[in-house]
Amino acid sequence: MTAAPDPAQLFDVLPVPAAVLSPDAVFVTVNRAYQRMSGRSRDELVGRSLFTIFLGGSSGHGAGELRASLDRVLAEGRTDVMATRCFALEAPGRPGVLQERYWSTLNAPMLSPDGEVTGIVHCVAEITPRSGAPAAADGRAAETEPRAPAREPHELNAGLRHAYTEERRTVRALRQAMERQRQAVSDTSHDLRAPITGLLTRLEAALADPAADPREALRAALRDVERLGDIVADLLELARLDGDVQLPAEPVDLARLVETDLAHRTPVIVLNVRLQPGVVVNGSSVRLARLLGNLMANAERHAGSRVEVTVAADGDHAVLQVSDDGPGIPAPEREEVFRRFYRRHDARHRDPAGTGLGLPIAREIARAHGGSLNIADTASGTRMVLRLPLHASSTAQAAAEVPPQDAKTNAAPPREHDGDA
């Protein structure tokens, strides 16, 4: 008989940085993700107060607000979600040198059978900008190189003006990022709280009754972990797109991209496919494959009986369309579905575990490739239209107006599409 997974090991491999704190905010244990995030080993954290690690940052408010959050959890016995805050951490191996870091934090109570808070689960998501130098203990930038010789006044003035402009741009970008993160925390607090609460409940039940067979609880806990992993993966991809993290670009044939996706997809409905060969764009094949996968998943989720995929050239643009014969999206909501974490009522009913991030990620990928993703008018159902600039090598071929090649993929007999796609 195979031994059931150890709940402690399950906690250790969670993809979310998490720690268990005592009621007086002392580290009881931390998982691997938390160690990587903090740059410290378990031995360096366990037994130390949280507030000897997380200081107040340049505003001086981060630690105080974190303490207030923990106090609310202790007093009310309920999960508390903090918006993004700045903290200062001593750089590992560099005593006296502080680094400012930005975290969104979730603190959840661990309750005894009589409802007493016996500990706090402390989960964090880091959004620290990639730019910026460490700060010294007195708040000034740490000096890592020898001072340069004095320069002429006009050179210094030009340098100061440039530095001031860059600072304003950085502050503006940081404020926008923090506002997006505050909105993200507000919108996802319920989505994150549900699997975390379920996971904590199951782990506590397994620990409280070691004689019981914990396999069913652990299976449910694994489902919660998978959901958390999906949310974290989507958030990380959005963070990369927001941070303009570039992936290697290459010529990508959209027809081949569709064929590859369909080859790995188990058909559950009729798929009508019309592909024009030689429609090539320049970009990341990984991200474009994710964009297509998100559009296909959305279409299959809402389709009544069939989905249609087309690829064609239109002037100097490549056009990929994914249409379904589902209930469609009312015109007033066509932009709303691209808002992060927005989910229509029918989407929640069809897929309760969805994150509401698939279409926003797809649009951000389109924009990162200099293109657009919108919902077009159609007689019935929904038609998603992706437009991307053609790669230079395919412009001439597209101008020759090579006719699309029809391909139909599904075990069931395909029917004519009743839309205008």
Tab-separated table of C-alpha atoms in Angstrom, residues 109-324:
chain	number	residue	atom	x	y	z
A	109	PRO	CA	-5.771	32.274	10.907
A	110	MET	CA	-5.099	28.713	12.035
A	111	LEU	CA	-7.969	27.878	14.373
A	112	SER	CA	-8.181	25.322	17.149
A	113	PRO	CA	-11.397	23.245	17.535
A	114	ASP	CA	-12.731	25.839	19.988
A	115	GLY	CA	-12.073	28.702	17.539
A	116	GLU	CA	-8.909	30.079	19.144
A	117	VAL	CA	-6.230	31.424	16.798
A	118	THR	CA	-3.196	29.200	17.366
A	119	GLY	CA	-1.099	30.513	14.510
A	120	ILE	CA	-1.140	32.562	11.327
A	121	VAL	CA	-0.443	31.441	7.772
A	122	HIS	CA	1.477	34.269	6.096
A	123	CYS	CA	1.472	34.218	2.256
A	124	VAL	CA	3.145	36.834	0.063
A	125	ALA	CA	3.396	37.805	-3.609
A	126	GLU	CA	6.346	39.983	-4.597
A	127	ILE	CA	6.065	42.755	-7.225
A	128	THR	CA	9.401	44.517	-6.609
A	129	PRO	CA	10.462	46.434	-9.745
A	130	ARG	CA	13.577	45.051	-11.395
A	131	SER	CA	15.276	48.433	-11.399
A	132	GLY	CA	16.575	50.276	-8.352
A	133	ALA	CA	19.664	50.045	-6.181
A	134	PRO	CA	19.877	48.815	-2.586
A	135	ALA	CA	19.620	51.424	0.121
A	136	ALA	CA	22.020	51.835	2.997
A	137	ALA	CA	20.869	51.767	6.609
A	138	ASP	CA	20.536	55.556	6.680
A	139	GLY	CA	18.226	55.482	3.641
A	140	ARG	CA	20.821	56.616	1.073
A	141	ALA	CA	21.793	54.561	-1.935
A	142	ALA	CA	24.614	52.172	-1.093
A	143	GLU	CA	27.888	52.982	-2.809
A	144	THR	CA	29.170	50.000	-4.768
A	145	GLU	CA	31.766	51.752	-6.924
A	146	PRO	CA	34.425	54.436	-6.294
A	147	ARG	CA	33.354	58.011	-6.792
A	148	ALA	CA	33.902	59.378	-10.294
A	149	PRO	CA	35.998	62.532	-10.794
A	150	ALA	CA	34.151	65.825	-10.624
A	151	ARG	CA	32.547	66.910	-13.893
A	152	GLU	CA	31.816	70.283	-15.436
A	153	PRO	CA	28.687	72.083	-14.129
A	154	HIS	CA	26.814	71.797	-17.438
A	155	GLU	CA	27.462	68.035	-17.488
A	156	LEU	CA	26.217	67.729	-13.925
A	157	ASN	CA	23.101	69.777	-14.741
A	158	ALA	CA	22.355	67.617	-17.763
A	159	GLY	CA	22.863	64.511	-15.680
A	160	LEU	CA	20.593	65.827	-12.934
A	161	ARG	CA	17.865	66.718	-15.417
A	162	HIS	CA	18.075	63.254	-16.937
A	163	ALA	CA	18.038	61.627	-13.499
A	164	TYR	CA	15.026	63.741	-12.478
A	165	THR	CA	13.147	62.760	-15.644
A	166	GLU	CA	13.948	59.093	-15.107
A	167	GLU	CA	12.911	59.334	-11.476
A	168	ARG	CA	9.560	60.856	-12.381
A	169	ARG	CA	9.012	58.181	-15.010
A	170	THR	CA	9.923	55.450	-12.538
A	171	VAL	CA	7.670	56.889	-9.828
A	172	ARG	CA	4.790	57.174	-12.291
A	173	ALA	CA	5.281	53.604	-13.472
A	174	LEU	CA	5.549	52.385	-9.875
A	175	ARG	CA	2.346	54.156	-8.888
A	176	GLN	CA	0.544	52.627	-11.834
A	177	ALA	CA	1.921	49.191	-10.975
A	178	MET	CA	0.896	49.569	-7.333
A	179	GLU	CA	-2.588	50.660	-8.365
A	180	ARG	CA	-2.900	47.621	-10.628
A	181	GLN	CA	-1.697	45.404	-7.820
A	182	ARG	CA	-4.122	46.944	-5.336
A	183	GLN	CA	-6.929	46.273	-7.772
A	184	ALA	CA	-5.628	42.754	-8.344
A	185	VAL	CA	-5.544	42.024	-4.608
A	186	SER	CA	-9.072	43.354	-4.223
A	187	ASP	CA	-10.401	41.337	-7.172
A	188	THR	CA	-8.620	38.068	-6.351
A	189	SER	CA	-8.981	38.000	-2.568
A	190	HIS	CA	-11.970	35.655	-2.816
A	191	ASP	CA	-10.352	33.436	-5.450
A	192	LEU	CA	-7.219	33.049	-3.343
A	193	ARG	CA	-9.007	32.766	-0.010
A	194	ALA	CA	-11.189	29.827	-1.050
A	195	PRO	CA	-8.410	27.325	-1.940
A	196	ILE	CA	-6.163	28.530	0.892
A	197	THR	CA	-8.961	28.135	3.438
A	198	GLY	CA	-9.843	24.702	2.047
A	199	LEU	CA	-6.205	23.664	2.096
A	200	LEU	CA	-5.721	24.826	5.678
A	201	THR	CA	-8.884	23.045	6.803
A	202	ARG	CA	-7.835	19.772	5.216
A	203	LEU	CA	-4.301	19.966	6.555
A	204	GLU	CA	-5.557	20.752	10.064
A	205	ALA	CA	-8.021	17.861	9.890
A	206	ALA	CA	-5.293	15.465	8.763
A	207	LEU	CA	-2.963	16.632	11.531
A	208	ALA	CA	-5.683	16.498	14.200
A	209	ASP	CA	-6.685	12.903	13.396
A	210	PRO	CA	-3.548	10.929	12.448
A	211	ALA	CA	-5.422	7.625	12.699
A	212	ALA	CA	-7.786	8.552	9.865
A	213	ASP	CA	-6.975	7.784	6.231
A	214	PRO	CA	-5.887	11.195	4.906
A	215	ARG	CA	-5.815	10.251	1.223
A	216	GLU	CA	-9.133	11.826	0.269
A	217	ALA	CA	-8.286	15.026	2.120
A	218	LEU	CA	-4.911	15.123	0.429
A	219	ARG	CA	-6.472	14.631	-2.994
A	220	ALA	CA	-8.745	17.588	-2.328
A	221	ALA	CA	-5.771	19.538	-1.000
A	222	LEU	CA	-3.858	18.804	-4.193
A	223	ARG	CA	-6.768	20.216	-6.203
A	224	ASP	CA	-6.563	23.378	-4.103
A	225	VAL	CA	-2.803	23.537	-4.723
A	226	GLU	CA	-3.337	23.106	-8.468
A	227	ARG	CA	-5.850	25.962	-8.458
A	228	LEU	CA	-3.401	28.139	-6.530
A	229	GLY	CA	-0.729	27.184	-9.031
A	230	ASP	CA	-2.980	28.207	-11.938
A	231	ILE	CA	-3.696	31.584	-10.338
A	232	VAL	CA	-0.016	32.167	-9.578
A	233	ALA	CA	1.016	31.162	-13.123
A	234	ASP	CA	-1.484	33.618	-14.627
A	235	LEU	CA	-0.391	36.395	-12.278
A	236	LEU	CA	3.280	35.763	-13.082
A	237	GLU	CA	2.587	35.918	-16.818
A	238	LEU	CA	0.720	39.210	-16.372
A	239	ALA	CA	3.597	40.529	-14.269
A	240	ARG	CA	6.059	39.613	-17.041
A	241	LEU	CA	3.872	41.319	-19.633
A	242	ASP	CA	3.427	44.403	-17.420
A	243	GLY	CA	7.179	44.476	-16.868
A	244	ASP	CA	7.797	44.204	-20.623
A	245	VAL	CA	9.863	41.061	-20.151
A	246	GLN	CA	10.829	40.085	-23.692
A	247	LEU	CA	11.055	36.497	-24.899
A	248	PRO	CA	13.161	35.531	-27.951
A	249	ALA	CA	11.382	36.551	-31.170
A	250	GLU	CA	11.292	34.430	-34.307
A	251	PRO	CA	9.155	34.023	-37.437
A	252	VAL	CA	5.961	32.202	-36.453
A	253	ASP	CA	3.665	30.622	-39.066
A	254	LEU	CA	0.153	31.038	-37.679
A	255	ALA	CA	-1.276	28.136	-39.693
A	256	ARG	CA	1.340	25.769	-38.259
A	257	LEU	CA	0.704	27.213	-34.805
A	258	VAL	CA	-2.989	26.292	-35.121
A	259	GLU	CA	-2.204	22.829	-36.487
A	260	THR	CA	0.173	22.140	-33.580
A	261	ASP	CA	-2.427	23.265	-31.045
A	262	LEU	CA	-5.150	21.091	-32.578
A	263	ALA	CA	-2.836	18.076	-32.710
A	264	HIS	CA	-2.532	18.200	-28.901
A	265	ARG	CA	-6.201	18.954	-28.260
A	266	THR	CA	-8.854	16.283	-27.695
A	267	PRO	CA	-11.820	17.340	-29.860
A	268	VAL	CA	-15.080	17.475	-27.910
A	269	ILE	CA	-17.015	19.549	-30.446
A	270	VAL	CA	-16.965	20.156	-34.195
A	271	LEU	CA	-13.902	22.169	-35.263
A	272	ASN	CA	-14.008	23.927	-38.648
A	273	VAL	CA	-10.518	25.108	-39.640
A	274	ARG	CA	-9.564	27.290	-42.637
A	275	LEU	CA	-5.870	28.151	-42.811
A	276	GLN	CA	-3.994	30.249	-45.351
A	277	PRO	CA	-0.389	29.023	-45.579
A	278	GLY	CA	2.554	31.372	-45.348
A	279	VAL	CA	0.950	33.868	-42.928
A	280	VAL	CA	4.015	34.568	-40.794
A	281	VAL	CA	4.441	37.034	-37.935
A	282	ASN	CA	7.444	37.919	-35.826
A	283	GLY	CA	7.176	37.115	-32.145
A	284	SER	CA	7.400	34.595	-29.337
A	285	SER	CA	6.047	31.204	-30.355
A	286	VAL	CA	5.532	30.373	-26.660
A	287	ARG	CA	3.380	33.420	-25.965
A	288	LEU	CA	1.459	33.198	-29.236
A	289	ALA	CA	0.716	29.537	-28.473
A	290	ARG	CA	-0.612	30.599	-25.073
A	291	LEU	CA	-2.742	33.304	-26.692
A	292	LEU	CA	-4.249	30.757	-29.110
A	293	GLY	CA	-4.760	28.245	-26.298
A	294	ASN	CA	-6.633	30.814	-24.220
A	295	LEU	CA	-8.887	31.721	-27.169
A	296	MET	CA	-9.580	28.055	-27.933
A	297	ALA	CA	-10.335	27.258	-24.286
A	298	ASN	CA	-12.733	30.210	-24.106
A	299	ALA	CA	-14.487	29.204	-27.345
A	300	GLU	CA	-14.844	25.550	-26.357
A	301	ARG	CA	-16.174	26.556	-22.944
A	302	HIS	CA	-19.022	28.600	-24.458
A	303	ALA	CA	-19.694	26.835	-27.785
A	304	GLY	CA	-23.006	25.137	-28.366
A	305	SER	CA	-21.741	22.564	-30.860
A	306	ARG	CA	-18.848	23.916	-32.918
A	307	VAL	CA	-15.857	26.237	-33.125
A	308	GLU	CA	-14.297	27.755	-36.241
A	309	VAL	CA	-10.648	28.844	-36.565
A	310	THR	CA	-9.357	30.831	-39.543
A	311	VAL	CA	-5.974	32.271	-40.483
A	312	ALA	CA	-5.556	34.705	-43.371
A	313	ALA	CA	-3.554	37.729	-44.503
A	314	ASP	CA	-5.267	41.112	-44.760
A	315	GLY	CA	-3.007	43.735	-46.305
A	316	ASP	CA	0.086	43.998	-44.115
A	317	HIS	CA	-1.553	42.195	-41.187
A	318	ALA	CA	-2.148	38.588	-40.232
A	319	VAL	CA	-5.652	37.856	-38.988
A	320	LEU	CA	-6.519	34.895	-36.765
A	321	GLN	CA	-10.181	34.423	-35.849
A	322	VAL	CA	-11.716	32.024	-33.340
A	323	SER	CA	-15.516	31.837	-33.449
A	324	ASP	CA	-18.059	29.807	-31.509
